[in-house]
JSON list of C-alpha atoms in Angstrom, two decimals:
[
{"chain": "A", "resi": 75, "resn": "MET", "atom": "CA", "xyz": [-14.51, -11.88, -14.74]},
{"chain": "A", "resi": 76, "resn": "VAL", "atom": "CA", "xyz": [-11.44, -11.43, -12.55]},
{"chain": "A", "resi": 77, "resn": "GLU", "atom": "CA", "xyz": [-8.80, -14.11, -12.93]},
{"chain": "A", "resi": 78, "resn": "PRO", "atom": "CA", "xyz": [-7.55, -15.81, -9.71]},
{"chain": "A", "resi": 79, "resn": "ASN", "atom": "CA", "xyz": [-3.95, -15.08, -10.71]},
{"chain": "A", "resi": 80, "resn": "ALA", "atom": "CA", "xyz": [-4.77, -11.38, -10.94]},
{"chain": "A", "resi": 81, "resn": "VAL", "atom": "CA", "xyz": [-6.29, -11.42, -7.45]},
{"chain": "A", "resi": 82, "resn": "LEU", "atom": "CA", "xyz": [-3.25, -13.27, -6.10]},
{"chain": "A", "resi": 83, "resn": "GLY", "atom": "CA", "xyz": [-0.94, -10.75, -7.75]},
{"chain": "A", "resi": 84, "resn": "VAL", "atom": "CA", "xyz": [-2.78, -7.74, -6.33]},
{"chain": "A", "resi": 85, "resn": "VAL", "atom": "CA", "xyz": [-2.93, -9.30, -2.86]},
{"chain": "A", "resi": 86, "resn": "SER", "atom": "CA", "xyz": [0.81, -10.01, -2.98]},
{"chain": "A", "resi": 87, "resn": "VAL", "atom": "CA", "xyz": [1.67, -6.48, -4.07]},
{"chain": "A", "resi": 88, "resn": "ALA", "atom": "CA", "xyz": [-0.73, -4.97, -1.54]},
{"chain": "A", "resi": 89, "resn": "LEU", "atom": "CA", "xyz": [0.76, -7.05, 1.26]},
{"chain": "A", "resi": 90, "resn": "GLY", "atom": "CA", "xyz": [4.32, -6.12, 0.34]},
{"chain": "A", "resi": 91, "resn": "MET", "atom": "CA", "xyz": [3.51, -2.43, 0.10]},
{"chain": "A", "resi": 92, "resn": "VAL", "atom": "CA", "xyz": [1.42, -2.16, 3.26]},
{"chain": "A", "resi": 93, "resn": "LEU", "atom": "CA", "xyz": [4.17, -3.86, 5.28]},
{"chain": "A", "resi": 94, "resn": "SER", "atom": "CA", "xyz": [6.83, -1.48, 3.97]},
{"chain": "A", "resi": 95, "resn": "PRO", "atom": "CA", "xyz": [7.35, 1.81, 5.82]},
{"chain": "A", "resi": 96, "resn": "GLY", "atom": "CA", "xyz": [5.46, 4.74, 4.38]},
{"chain": "A", "resi": 97, "resn": "PRO", "atom": "CA", "xyz": [3.36, 7.80, 5.31]},
{"chain": "A", "resi": 98, "resn": "ASN", "atom": "CA", "xyz": [0.25, 5.79, 6.19]},
{"chain": "A", "resi": 99, "resn": "MET", "atom": "CA", "xyz": [2.06, 3.37, 8.49]},
{"chain": "A", "resi": 100, "resn": "MET", "atom": "CA", "xyz": [4.05, 6.14, 10.15]},
{"chain": "A", "resi": 101, "resn": "TYR", "atom": "CA", "xyz": [0.93, 8.19, 10.82]},
{"chain": "A", "resi": 102, "resn": "LEU", "atom": "CA", "xyz": [-1.11, 5.26, 12.15]},
{"chain": "A", "resi": 103, "resn": "VAL", "atom": "CA", "xyz": [1.70, 4.00, 14.37]},
{"chain": "A", "resi": 104, "resn": "SER", "atom": "CA", "xyz": [2.46, 7.44, 15.80]},
{"chain": "A", "resi": 105, "resn": "ARG", "atom": "CA", "xyz": [-1.21, 8.03, 16.60]},
{"chain": "A", "resi": 106, "resn": "SER", "atom": "CA", "xyz": [-1.68, 4.60, 18.13]},
{"chain": "A", "resi": 107, "resn": "ILE", "atom": "CA", "xyz": [1.41, 4.88, 20.31]},
{"chain": "A", "resi": 108, "resn": "SER", "atom": "CA", "xyz": [0.87, 8.47, 21.46]},
{"chain": "A", "resi": 109, "resn": "GLN", "atom": "CA", "xyz": [-2.93, 8.70, 21.65]},
{"chain": "A", "resi": 110, "resn": "GLY", "atom": "CA", "xyz": [-4.14, 5.11, 21.98]},
{"chain": "A", "resi": 111, "resn": "ARG", "atom": "CA", "xyz": [-5.78, 2.42, 19.88]},
{"chain": "A", "resi": 112, "resn": "ARG", "atom": "CA", "xyz": [-9.08, 4.28, 19.47]},
{"chain": "A", "resi": 113, "resn": "ALA", "atom": "CA", "xyz": [-7.29, 7.21, 17.86]},
{"chain": "A", "resi": 114, "resn": "GLY", "atom": "CA", "xyz": [-5.44, 4.79, 15.62]},
{"chain": "A", "resi": 115, "resn": "ILE", "atom": "CA", "xyz": [-8.67, 3.14, 14.48]},
{"chain": "A", "resi": 116, "resn": "ILE", "atom": "CA", "xyz": [-10.33, 6.48, 13.74]},
{"chain": "A", "resi": 117, "resn": "SER", "atom": "CA", "xyz": [-7.27, 7.53, 11.76]},
{"chain": "A", "resi": 118, "resn": "LEU", "atom": "CA", "xyz": [-7.40, 4.22, 9.88]},
{"chain": "A", "resi": 119, "resn": "SER", "atom": "CA", "xyz": [-11.01, 4.90, 8.87]},
{"chain": "A", "resi": 120, "resn": "GLY", "atom": "CA", "xyz": [-9.77, 8.07, 7.18]},
{"chain": "A", "resi": 121, "resn": "VAL", "atom": "CA", "xyz": [-7.03, 6.12, 5.40]},
{"chain": "A", "resi": 122, "resn": "VAL", "atom": "CA", "xyz": [-9.61, 3.62, 4.11]},
{"chain": "A", "resi": 123, "resn": "ALA", "atom": "CA", "xyz": [-11.76, 6.51, 2.86]},
{"chain": "A", "resi": 124, "resn": "GLY", "atom": "CA", "xyz": [-8.72, 7.70, 0.94]},
{"chain": "A", "resi": 125, "resn": "PHE", "atom": "CA", "xyz": [-8.37, 4.29, -0.70]},
{"chain": "A", "resi": 126, "resn": "LEU", "atom": "CA", "xyz": [-12.00, 4.47, -1.80]},
{"chain": "A", "resi": 127, "resn": "VAL", "atom": "CA", "xyz": [-11.41, 7.89, -3.37]},
{"chain": "A", "resi": 128, "resn": "TYR", "atom": "CA", "xyz": [-8.49, 6.49, -5.38]},
{"chain": "A", "resi": 129, "resn": "LEU", "atom": "CA", "xyz": [-10.48, 3.39, -6.28]},
{"chain": "A", "resi": 130, "resn": "THR", "atom": "CA", "xyz": [-13.35, 5.45, -7.70]},
{"chain": "A", "resi": 131, "resn": "ALA", "atom": "CA", "xyz": [-11.33, 8.12, -9.46]},
{"chain": "A", "resi": 132, "resn": "THR", "atom": "CA", "xyz": [-8.75, 5.89, -11.13]},
{"chain": "A", "resi": 133, "resn": "ASN", "atom": "CA", "xyz": [-11.13, 3.17, -12.30]},
{"chain": "A", "resi": 134, "resn": "LEU", "atom": "CA", "xyz": [-13.61, 5.55, -13.88]},
{"chain": "A", "resi": 135, "resn": "GLY", "atom": "CA", "xyz": [-10.82, 7.14, -15.88]},
{"chain": "A", "resi": 136, "resn": "LEU", "atom": "CA", "xyz": [-8.64, 4.11, -16.55]},
{"chain": "A", "resi": 137, "resn": "ALA", "atom": "CA", "xyz": [-11.49, 1.93, -17.80]},
{"chain": "A", "resi": 138, "resn": "ALA", "atom": "CA", "xyz": [-11.99, 4.23, -20.79]},
{"chain": "A", "resi": 139, "resn": "LEU", "atom": "CA", "xyz": [-8.26, 4.76, -21.31]},
{"chain": "A", "resi": 140, "resn": "PHE", "atom": "CA", "xyz": [-7.33, 1.07, -21.45]},
{"chain": "A", "resi": 141, "resn": "SER", "atom": "CA", "xyz": [-10.22, 0.22, -23.71]},
{"chain": "A", "resi": 142, "resn": "ALA", "atom": "CA", "xyz": [-9.03, 2.82, -26.23]},
{"chain": "A", "resi": 143, "resn": "PHE", "atom": "CA", "xyz": [-5.27, 2.29, -25.81]},
{"chain": "A", "resi": 144, "resn": "PRO", "atom": "CA", "xyz": [-4.45, -1.23, -24.53]},
{"chain": "A", "resi": 145, "resn": "GLN", "atom": "CA", "xyz": [-0.74, -0.69, -25.24]},
{"chain": "A", "resi": 146, "resn": "VAL", "atom": "CA", "xyz": [-0.66, 1.76, -22.33]},
{"chain": "A", "resi": 147, "resn": "LEU", "atom": "CA", "xyz": [-0.67, -1.26, -20.01]},
{"chain": "A", "resi": 148, "resn": "THR", "atom": "CA", "xyz": [2.87, -2.14, -21.07]},
{"chain": "A", "resi": 149, "resn": "ALA", "atom": "CA", "xyz": [4.19, 1.28, -20.11]},
{"chain": "A", "resi": 150, "resn": "ILE", "atom": "CA", "xyz": [2.28, 1.17, -16.84]},
{"chain": "A", "resi": 151, "resn": "ARG", "atom": "CA", "xyz": [3.70, -2.27, -16.05]},
{"chain": "A", "resi": 152, "resn": "LEU", "atom": "CA", "xyz": [7.28, -1.04, -16.46]},
{"chain": "A", "resi": 153, "resn": "VAL", "atom": "CA", "xyz": [6.70, 2.12, -14.42]},
{"chain": "A", "resi": 154, "resn": "GLY", "atom": "CA", "xyz": [5.11, 0.05, -11.66]},
{"chain": "A", "resi": 155, "resn": "ALA", "atom": "CA", "xyz": [8.04, -2.38, -11.64]},
{"chain": "A", "resi": 156, "resn": "GLY", "atom": "CA", "xyz": [10.53, 0.47, -11.39]},
{"chain": "A", "resi": 157, "resn": "TYR", "atom": "CA", "xyz": [8.65, 1.99, -8.49]},
{"chain": "A", "resi": 158, "resn": "LEU", "atom": "CA", "xyz": [8.54, -1.30, -6.61]},
{"chain": "A", "resi": 159, "resn": "LEU", "atom": "CA", "xyz": [12.31, -1.68, -7.04]},
{"chain": "A", "resi": 160, "resn": "TRP", "atom": "CA", "xyz": [12.84, 1.83, -5.66]},
{"chain": "A", "resi": 161, "resn": "LEU", "atom": "CA", "xyz": [10.55, 1.05, -2.73]},
{"chain": "A", "resi": 162, "resn": "ALA", "atom": "CA", "xyz": [12.45, -2.20, -2.08]},
{"chain": "A", "resi": 163, "resn": "TRP", "atom": "CA", "xyz": [15.75, -0.30, -1.89]},
{"chain": "A", "resi": 164, "resn": "LYS", "atom": "CA", "xyz": [14.24, 2.37, 0.35]},
{"chain": "A", "resi": 165, "resn": "THR", "atom": "CA", "xyz": [13.05, -0.37, 2.70]},
{"chain": "A", "resi": 166, "resn": "ILE", "atom": "CA", "xyz": [16.35, -2.21, 3.08]},
{"chain": "A", "resi": 167, "resn": "ARG", "atom": "CA", "xyz": [18.91, 0.59, 2.70]},
{"chain": "A", "resi": 168, "resn": "PRO", "atom": "CA", "xyz": [21.23, 1.17, 5.68]},
{"chain": "A", "resi": 169, "resn": "GLY", "atom": "CA", "xyz": [20.25, 3.85, 8.14]},
{"chain": "A", "resi": 170, "resn": "GLY", "atom": "CA", "xyz": [16.50, 3.73, 7.56]},
{"chain": "A", "resi": 171, "resn": "ALA", "atom": "CA", "xyz": [14.40, 4.91, 10.48]},
{"chain": "A", "resi": 172, "resn": "SER", "atom": "CA", "xyz": [11.93, 2.60, 12.19]},
{"chain": "A", "resi": 173, "resn": "VAL", "atom": "CA", "xyz": [8.26, 3.47, 11.90]},
{"chain": "A", "resi": 174, "resn": "PHE", "atom": "CA", "xyz": [7.88, 2.17, 15.46]},
{"chain": "A", "resi": 175, "resn": "THR", "atom": "CA", "xyz": [10.05, 4.90, 16.95]},
{"chain": "A", "resi": 176, "resn": "VAL", "atom": "CA", "xyz": [7.99, 6.79, 19.54]},
{"chain": "A", "resi": 177, "resn": "ARG", "atom": "CA", "xyz": [7.31, 10.36, 18.42]},
{"chain": "A", "resi": 178, "resn": "ASP", "atom": "CA", "xyz": [5.62, 13.23, 20.23]},
{"chain": "A", "resi": 179, "resn": "VAL", "atom": "CA", "xyz": [2.44, 14.30, 18.44]},
{"chain": "A", "resi": 180, "resn": "PRO", "atom": "CA", "xyz": [-0.42, 16.51, 19.69]},
{"chain": "A", "resi": 181, "resn": "HIS", "atom": "CA", "xyz": [-3.69, 14.88, 20.74]},
{"chain": "A", "resi": 182, "resn": "ASP", "atom": "CA", "xyz": [-6.44, 15.59, 18.22]},
{"chain": "A", "resi": 183, "resn": "PRO", "atom": "CA", "xyz": [-10.26, 15.10, 18.29]},
{"chain": "A", "resi": 184, "resn": "PRO", "atom": "CA", "xyz": [-11.88, 12.33, 16.18]},
{"chain": "A", "resi": 185, "resn": "PRO", "atom": "CA", "xyz": [-12.88, 14.57, 13.20]},
{"chain": "A", "resi": 186, "resn": "ARG", "atom": "CA", "xyz": [-9.30, 15.77, 12.84]},
{"chain": "A", "resi": 187, "resn": "LEU", "atom": "CA", "xyz": [-7.94, 12.24, 13.22]},
{"chain": "A", "resi": 188, "resn": "PHE", "atom": "CA", "xyz": [-10.21, 11.08, 10.38]},
{"chain": "A", "resi": 189, "resn": "ALA", "atom": "CA", "xyz": [-9.32, 14.06, 8.20]},
{"chain": "A", "resi": 190, "resn": "MET", "atom": "CA", "xyz": [-5.59, 13.59, 8.79]},
{"chain": "A", "resi": 191, "resn": "GLY", "atom": "CA", "xyz": [-5.84, 9.90, 7.93]},
{"chain": "A", "resi": 192, "resn": "LEU", "atom": "CA", "xyz": [-7.72, 10.78, 4.75]},
{"chain": "A", "resi": 193, "resn": "MET", "atom": "CA", "xyz": [-5.25, 13.46, 3.68]},
{"chain": "A", "resi": 194, "resn": "THR", "atom": "CA", "xyz": [-2.22, 11.35, 4.58]},
{"chain": "A", "resi": 195, "resn": "ASN", "atom": "CA", "xyz": [-3.46, 8.66, 2.19]},
{"chain": "A", "resi": 196, "resn": "LEU", "atom": "CA", "xyz": [-4.58, 11.01, -0.58]},
{"chain": "A", "resi": 197, "resn": "LEU", "atom": "CA", "xyz": [-1.17, 12.73, -0.54]},
{"chain": "A", "resi": 198, "resn": "ASN", "atom": "CA", "xyz": [0.75, 9.44, -0.30]},
{"chain": "A", "resi": 199, "resn": "PRO", "atom": "CA", "xyz": [2.70, 8.94, -3.58]},
{"chain": "A", "resi": 200, "resn": "LYS", "atom": "CA", "xyz": [2.99, 5.23, -2.85]},
{"chain": "A", "resi": 201, "resn": "ILE", "atom": "CA", "xyz": [-0.79, 4.80, -3.01]},
{"chain": "A", "resi": 202, "resn": "ALA", "atom": "CA", "xyz": [-1.14, 7.04, -6.05]},
{"chain": "A", "resi": 203, "resn": "ILE", "atom": "CA", "xyz": [1.37, 4.95, -7.99]},
{"chain": "A", "resi": 204, "resn": "LEU", "atom": "CA", "xyz": [-0.19, 1.73, -6.70]},
{"chain": "A", "resi": 205, "resn": "TYR", "atom": "CA", "xyz": [-3.55, 2.64, -8.23]},
{"chain": "A", "resi": 206, "resn": "ILE", "atom": "CA", "xyz": [-2.24, 4.34, -11.36]},
{"chain": "A", "resi": 207, "resn": "SER", "atom": "CA", "xyz": [0.68, 2.10, -12.30]},
{"chain": "A", "resi": 208, "resn": "VAL", "atom": "CA", "xyz": [0.53, -1.22, -10.45]},
{"chain": "A", "resi": 209, "resn": "ILE", "atom": "CA", "xyz": [-3.02, -2.51, -9.99]},
{"chain": "A", "resi": 210, "resn": "PRO", "atom": "CA", "xyz": [-4.13, -1.66, -13.57]},
{"chain": "A", "resi": 211, "resn": "GLN", "atom": "CA", "xyz": [-1.56, -4.02, -15.09]},
{"chain": "A", "resi": 212, "resn": "PHE", "atom": "CA", "xyz": [-3.49, -6.95, -13.56]},
{"chain": "A", "resi": 213, "resn": "VAL", "atom": "CA", "xyz": [-6.58, -6.00, -15.58]},
{"chain": "A", "resi": 214, "resn": "ASP", "atom": "CA", "xyz": [-7.13, -8.30, -18.56]},
{"chain": "A", "resi": 215, "resn": "ILE", "atom": "CA", "xyz": [-8.99, -6.52, -21.34]},
{"chain": "A", "resi": 216, "resn": "GLN", "atom": "CA", "xyz": [-9.85, -9.86, -22.96]},
{"chain": "A", "resi": 217, "resn": "ALA", "atom": "CA", "xyz": [-11.57, -11.07, -19.78]},
{"chain": "A", "resi": 218, "resn": "GLY", "atom": "CA", "xyz": [-14.49, -8.65, -19.99]},
{"chain": "A", "resi": 219, "resn": "ASN", "atom": "CA", "xyz": [-15.65, -5.56, -18.12]},
{"chain": "A", "resi": 220, "resn": "VAL", "atom": "CA", "xyz": [-12.54, -3.49, -17.38]},
{"chain": "A", "resi": 221, "resn": "LEU", "atom": "CA", "xyz": [-14.29, -1.26, -14.84]},
{"chain": "A", "resi": 222, "resn": "PHE", "atom": "CA", "xyz": [-15.61, -4.27, -12.90]},
{"chain": "A", "resi": 223, "resn": "GLN", "atom": "CA", "xyz": [-12.16, -5.87, -12.79]},
{"chain": "A", "resi": 224, "resn": "GLY", "atom": "CA", "xyz": [-10.54, -2.67, -11.59]},
{"chain": "A", "resi": 225, "resn": "VAL", "atom": "CA", "xyz": [-13.08, -2.21, -8.79]},
{"chain": "A", "resi": 226, "resn": "VAL", "atom": "CA", "xyz": [-12.84, -5.82, -7.60]},
{"chain": "A", "resi": 227, "resn": "LEU", "atom": "CA", "xyz": [-9.03, -5.80, -7.60]},
{"chain": "A", "resi": 228, "resn": "GLY", "atom": "CA", "xyz": [-9.02, -2.46, -5.79]},
{"chain": "A", "resi": 229, "resn": "LEU", "atom": "CA", "xyz": [-11.37, -3.82, -3.13]},
{"chain": "A", "resi": 230, "resn": "PHE", "atom": "CA", "xyz": [-9.01, -6.74, -2.54]},
{"chain": "A", "resi": 231, "resn": "GLN", "atom": "CA", "xyz": [-6.16, -4.25, -2.08]},
{"chain": "A", "resi": 232, "resn": "ILE", "atom": "CA", "xyz": [-8.25, -2.22, 0.38]},
{"chain": "A", "resi": 233, "resn": "ALA", "atom": "CA", "xyz": [-9.17, -5.36, 2.33]},
{"chain": "A", "resi": 234, "resn": "VAL", "atom": "CA", "xyz": [-5.51, -6.35, 2.67]},
{"chain": "A", "resi": 235, "resn": "ALA", "atom": "CA", "xyz": [-4.39, -2.84, 3.60]},
{"chain": "A", "resi": 236, "resn": "ALA", "atom": "CA", "xyz": [-7.19, -2.34, 6.14]},
{"chain": "A", "resi": 237, "resn": "THR", "atom": "CA", "xyz": [-6.60, -5.73, 7.80]},
{"chain": "A", "resi": 238, "resn": "VAL", "atom": "CA", "xyz": [-2.84, -5.30, 8.10]},
{"chain": "A", "resi": 239, "resn": "ASN", "atom": "CA", "xyz": [-3.08, -1.68, 9.24]},
{"chain": "A", "resi": 240, "resn": "LEU", "atom": "CA", "xyz": [-5.69, -2.58, 11.86]},
{"chain": "A", "resi": 241, "resn": "SER", "atom": "CA", "xyz": [-3.35, -5.25, 13.20]},
{"chain": "A", "resi": 242, "resn": "ILE", "atom": "CA", "xyz": [-0.54, -2.69, 13.30]},
{"chain": "A", "resi": 243, "resn": "VAL", "atom": "CA", "xyz": [-2.75, -0.16, 15.10]},
{"chain": "A", "resi": 244, "resn": "LEU", "atom": "CA", "xyz": [-3.76, -2.70, 17.74]},
{"chain": "A", "resi": 245, "resn": "ALA", "atom": "CA", "xyz": [-0.22, -3.95, 18.28]},
{"chain": "A", "resi": 246, "resn": "ALA", "atom": "CA", "xyz": [1.76, -0.72, 17.78]},
{"chain": "A", "resi": 247, "resn": "GLY", "atom": "CA", "xyz": [2.46, -0.05, 21.45]},
{"chain": "A", "resi": 248, "resn": "SER", "atom": "CA", "xyz": [3.63, -3.58, 22.16]},
{"chain": "A", "resi": 249, "resn": "VAL", "atom": "CA", "xyz": [5.70, -3.80, 18.98]},
{"chain": "A", "resi": 250, "resn": "ALA", "atom": "CA", "xyz": [7.39, -0.45, 19.65]},
{"chain": "A", "resi": 251, "resn": "GLY", "atom": "CA", "xyz": [8.46, -1.63, 23.09]},
{"chain": "A", "resi": 252, "resn": "PHE", "atom": "CA", "xyz": [9.68, -4.96, 21.73]},
{"chain": "A", "resi": 253, "resn": "LEU", "atom": "CA", "xyz": [11.73, -3.50, 18.87]},
{"chain": "A", "resi": 254, "resn": "ALA", "atom": "CA", "xyz": [13.19, -0.68, 20.94]},
{"chain": "A", "resi": 255, "resn": "HIS", "atom": "CA", "xyz": [15.65, -3.15, 22.46]},
{"chain": "A", "resi": 256, "resn": "ARG", "atom": "CA", "xyz": [15.97, -5.54, 19.49]},
{"chain": "A", "resi": 257, "resn": "PRO", "atom": "CA", "xyz": [17.40, -3.70, 16.45]},
{"chain": "A", "resi": 258, "resn": "ALA", "atom": "CA", "xyz": [18.33, -7.00, 14.78]},
{"chain": "A", "resi": 259, "resn": "TRP", "atom": "CA", "xyz": [14.65, -7.98, 14.57]},
{"chain": "A", "resi": 260, "resn": "LEU", "atom": "CA", "xyz": [13.77, -4.67, 12.96]},
{"chain": "A", "resi": 261, "resn": "ARG", "atom": "CA", "xyz": [16.57, -5.06, 10.42]},
{"chain": "A", "resi": 262, "resn": "ALA", "atom": "CA", "xyz": [15.37, -8.59, 9.58]},
{"chain": "A", "resi": 263, "resn": "GLN", "atom": "CA", "xyz": [11.83, -7.31, 9.00]},
{"chain": "A", "resi": 264, "resn": "ARG", "atom": "CA", "xyz": [13.06, -4.57, 6.69]},
{"chain": "A", "resi": 265, "resn": "ILE", "atom": "CA", "xyz": [15.21, -7.00, 4.68]},
{"chain": "A", "resi": 266, "resn": "ALA", "atom": "CA", "xyz": [12.33, -9.47, 4.33]},
{"chain": "A", "resi": 267, "resn": "MET", "atom": "CA", "xyz": [9.90, -6.81, 3.13]},
{"chain": "A", "resi": 268, "resn": "GLY", "atom": "CA", "xyz": [12.45, -5.27, 0.78]},
{"chain": "A", "resi": 269, "resn": "SER", "atom": "CA", "xyz": [13.22, -8.66, -0.74]},
{"chain": "A", "resi": 270, "resn": "MET", "atom": "CA", "xyz": [9.53, -9.36, -1.24]},
{"chain": "A", "resi": 271, "resn": "LEU", "atom": "CA", "xyz": [9.00, -6.03, -3.00]},
{"chain": "A", "resi": 272, "resn": "GLY", "atom": "CA", "xyz": [12.05, -6.65, -5.20]},
{"chain": "A", "resi": 273, "resn": "ALA", "atom": "CA", "xyz": [10.77, -10.07, -6.23]},
{"chain": "A", "resi": 274, "resn": "LEU", "atom": "CA", "xyz": [7.37, -8.63, -7.07]},
{"chain": "A", "resi": 275, "resn": "ALA", "atom": "CA", "xyz": [9.03, -5.91, -9.15]},
{"chain": "A", "resi": 276, "resn": "LEU", "atom": "CA", "xyz": [10.93, -8.48, -11.20]},
{"chain": "A", "resi": 277, "resn": "MET", "atom": "CA", "xyz": [7.78, -10.56, -11.74]},
{"chain": "A", "resi": 278, "resn": "LEU", "atom": "CA", "xyz": [5.96, -7.44, -12.87]},
{"chain": "A", "resi": 279, "resn": "ALA", "atom": "CA", "xyz": [8.76, -6.31, -15.20]},
{"chain": "A", "resi": 280, "resn": "PHE", "atom": "CA", "xyz": [9.20, -9.63, -16.97]},
{"chain": "A", "resi": 281, "resn": "SER", "atom": "CA", "xyz": [5.58, -10.77, -17.18]},
{"chain": "A", "resi": 282, "resn": "ARG", "atom": "CA", "xyz": [4.38, -10.74, -20.79]},
{"chain": "A", "resi": 283, "resn": "SER", "atom": "CA", "xyz": [0.68, -10.48, -20.16]},
{"chain": "A", "resi": 284, "resn": "ALA", "atom": "CA", "xyz": [-1.49, -8.10, -18.23]},
{"chain": "A", "resi": 285, "resn": "SER", "atom": "CA", "xyz": [-1.66, -10.46, -15.30]},
{"chain": "A", "resi": 286, "resn": "PHE", "atom": "CA", "xyz": [0.37, -13.28, -13.77]}
]
């Protein structure tokens, strides 16, 4: 059984990470602005496919690992916390570029858009660490089937990421135009997201159990 606190923790982390600038967001925004919403949605389908690859690969391996070595969760928790702190700093540091800056990119057909979305996600270190070091620490070995918990928590992360990214794809053009003349709004968004990631990192670092 998956504890409600674990679901809430994964959803919070997923929300903070998907709203912070990264390769996936930059790719989806650039495609949506330069080639239209349809291209952005096709690219997003490739990103979601990448999440499913990570979900399958990590859970099949981690289920056996955590059952044999439960102490590994402590190390994973600390690594995940450190990464979130780094991501928080990267988000709020001075001089960071906006993901909503219009960039010139070539127009690609749907198969290439899907493939690029897939590869962008598979090669995204943020997502790799999310599945290897962050989500697993919410798994409670004492609560039962480790594989089931990992899959369910991963599906919640995918649902959050897909929903937020779809909203970004649909609104990218309008948001880019709005923020182009309002740098203070962009700075406020970056500070808010960085603060959220920092708070999550501290919660993760100082939690004493596998979930909070």
